[in-house]
Amino acid sequence: SQQGEEDPQALSIQEGENATMNCSYKTSINNLQWYRQNSGRGLVHLILIRSNEREKHSGRLRVTLDTSKKSSSLLITASRAADTASYFCATDRRDNFNKFYFGSGTKLNVKP
Amino acid sequence: EPEVTQTPSHQVTQMGQEVILRCVPISNHLYFYWYRQILGQKVEFLVSFYNNEISEKSEIFDDQFSVERPDGSNFTLKIRSTKLEDSAMYFCASRGTGGDTQYFGPGTRLTVL
């Protein structure tokens, strides 16, 4: 199975701290993307990193990709209570752009 | 900013009934998808659609499911005879040509009683 797994499953931090979430996957990928889901709501795209990239930044987000270890990390710096949500990684394969494989998600709780 | 919309936001139905979930993808996108998320579980791929035909479907997408693009803007998922285990959040997504990001709608929560 391609599906990635995130760890930790749950993370609770204080506002202002950094949050790091990890994602692992099993087969070669084309892209890896991170999405956020507020409780019971839709998936919001955060950032895309291509297989030939190692690091990408977007505002307070930093994503790394290590294709040799088949893993990625999402770092949220200076977290805010509004960052409380579940975070998922999604991958698509080189030979198939047609579907995403989602991980099981990390539930982040940022305490004010 | 363009976004994917879905209706209804919540659908309650009796087992065995037919339901149609509706999606309006981003207007210039050509690739369309349905995913579902059973409560507390992963988001799972159901089907992808391009050029008025299914390009890929998962094992979940059996004969009870069908998709259609009835006009230039809507993309629908029909479940012919719902089962209790079809209760889930259903997400529609769309992707533009040359882009790799799928943009998701807010989802329809389907509850089968």
Coordinates of C-alpha atoms in Angstrom, one line a residue, chain A:
Chain A
S1 CA 0.0 0.0 0.0
Q2 CA 1.2 3.5 -0.7
Q3 CA -0.6 5.0 2.2
G4 CA 1.5 7.2 4.5
E5 CA 1.4 7.3 8.2
E6 CA 1.8 10.3 10.3
D7 CA 3.3 10.5 13.7
P8 CA 2.5 11.4 16.3
Q9 CA -1.1 10.6 16.2
A10 CA -1.8 13.4 18.6
L11 CA 0.2 16.4 19.7
S12 CA -0.6 19.0 22.4
I13 CA 1.5 22.1 22.7
Q14 CA 1.3 25.6 24.1
E15 CA 0.7 28.6 21.9
G16 CA 4.0 30.0 20.7
E17 CA 5.7 26.6 20.6
N18 CA 6.7 24.9 17.4
A19 CA 4.9 21.8 16.2
T20 CA 6.5 19.0 14.2
M21 CA 4.6 16.3 12.4
N22 CA 6.1 13.5 10.4
C23 CA 4.8 11.4 7.5
S24 CA 6.1 8.2 6.1
Y25 CA 5.2 6.5 2.8
K26 CA 6.0 3.3 1.1
T27 CA 6.5 3.7 -2.6
S28 CA 8.1 6.2 -5.0
I29 CA 6.2 9.4 -5.2
N30 CA 5.6 12.3 -7.5
N31 CA 4.6 14.9 -5.0
L32 CA 3.8 15.1 -1.3
Q33 CA 1.2 17.5 0.0
W34 CA 0.0 18.5 3.4
Y35 CA -3.6 19.3 4.2
R36 CA -5.3 20.7 7.3
Q37 CA -8.7 19.6 8.5
N38 CA -10.6 21.4 11.2
S39 CA -12.9 19.2 13.1
G40 CA -15.7 17.8 10.8
R41 CA -14.8 20.2 8.0
G42 CA -13.1 20.0 4.6
L43 CA -9.5 19.6 3.7
V44 CA -7.5 22.8 3.2
H45 CA -4.3 22.6 1.1
L46 CA -1.3 23.9 2.9
I47 CA 1.8 23.1 0.8
L48 CA 3.1 20.9 -1.9
I49 CA 6.7 19.5 -2.2
R50 CA 7.9 17.7 -5.2
S51 CA 10.0 14.6 -5.1
N52 CA 13.1 16.5 -6.4
E53 CA 12.8 19.1 -3.6
R54 CA 14.1 18.8 -0.1
E55 CA 12.7 21.7 1.7
K56 CA 9.9 24.3 1.2
H57 CA 8.6 27.2 3.2
S58 CA 5.3 29.0 3.3
G59 CA 4.8 31.6 6.0
R60 CA 5.1 29.7 9.3
L61 CA 5.2 26.3 7.6
R62 CA 8.3 24.5 6.7
V63 CA 8.2 21.1 5.0
T64 CA 11.1 18.8 4.4
L65 CA 11.2 15.7 2.2
D66 CA 13.7 12.8 2.4
T67 CA 13.0 10.5 -0.4
S68 CA 15.7 8.1 0.7
K69 CA 13.9 7.6 4.0
K70 CA 10.5 8.0 2.3
S71 CA 9.5 10.6 4.9
S72 CA 8.4 14.2 5.3
S73 CA 8.0 16.5 8.1
L74 CA 5.8 19.6 8.6
L75 CA 6.9 22.2 11.0
I76 CA 4.6 24.9 12.2
T77 CA 6.5 27.7 14.0
A78 CA 5.1 30.0 16.6
S79 CA 1.9 28.0 16.8
R80 CA -1.5 29.7 17.5
A81 CA -4.7 28.4 18.9
A82 CA -6.2 28.7 15.4
D83 CA -3.7 26.0 14.2
T84 CA -5.6 23.4 16.2
A85 CA -6.7 20.9 13.6
S86 CA -5.8 17.5 12.1
Y87 CA -2.9 17.5 9.6
F88 CA -2.6 15.0 6.8
C89 CA 0.0 14.2 4.3
A90 CA -1.1 13.0 0.8
T91 CA 1.1 11.4 -1.8
D92 CA 0.6 10.6 -5.4
R93 CA 2.7 8.2 -7.4
R94 CA 5.0 8.9 -10.4
D95 CA 2.9 6.6 -12.6
N96 CA -0.5 7.7 -11.4
F97 CA -1.5 11.3 -10.9
N98 CA -5.0 10.3 -10.5
K99 CA -5.3 9.7 -6.8
F100 CA -4.0 10.7 -3.5
Y101 CA -3.0 8.4 -0.7
F102 CA -3.7 10.0 2.6
G103 CA -2.0 9.2 5.9
S104 CA -4.0 8.8 9.1
G105 CA -3.3 12.3 10.3
T106 CA -1.9 14.1 13.3
K107 CA -4.3 15.8 15.6
L108 CA -2.7 19.0 16.8
N109 CA -4.1 20.8 19.8
V110 CA -2.6 24.3 20.5
K111 CA -3.5 25.5 24.0
P112 CA -3.9 29.2 24.5

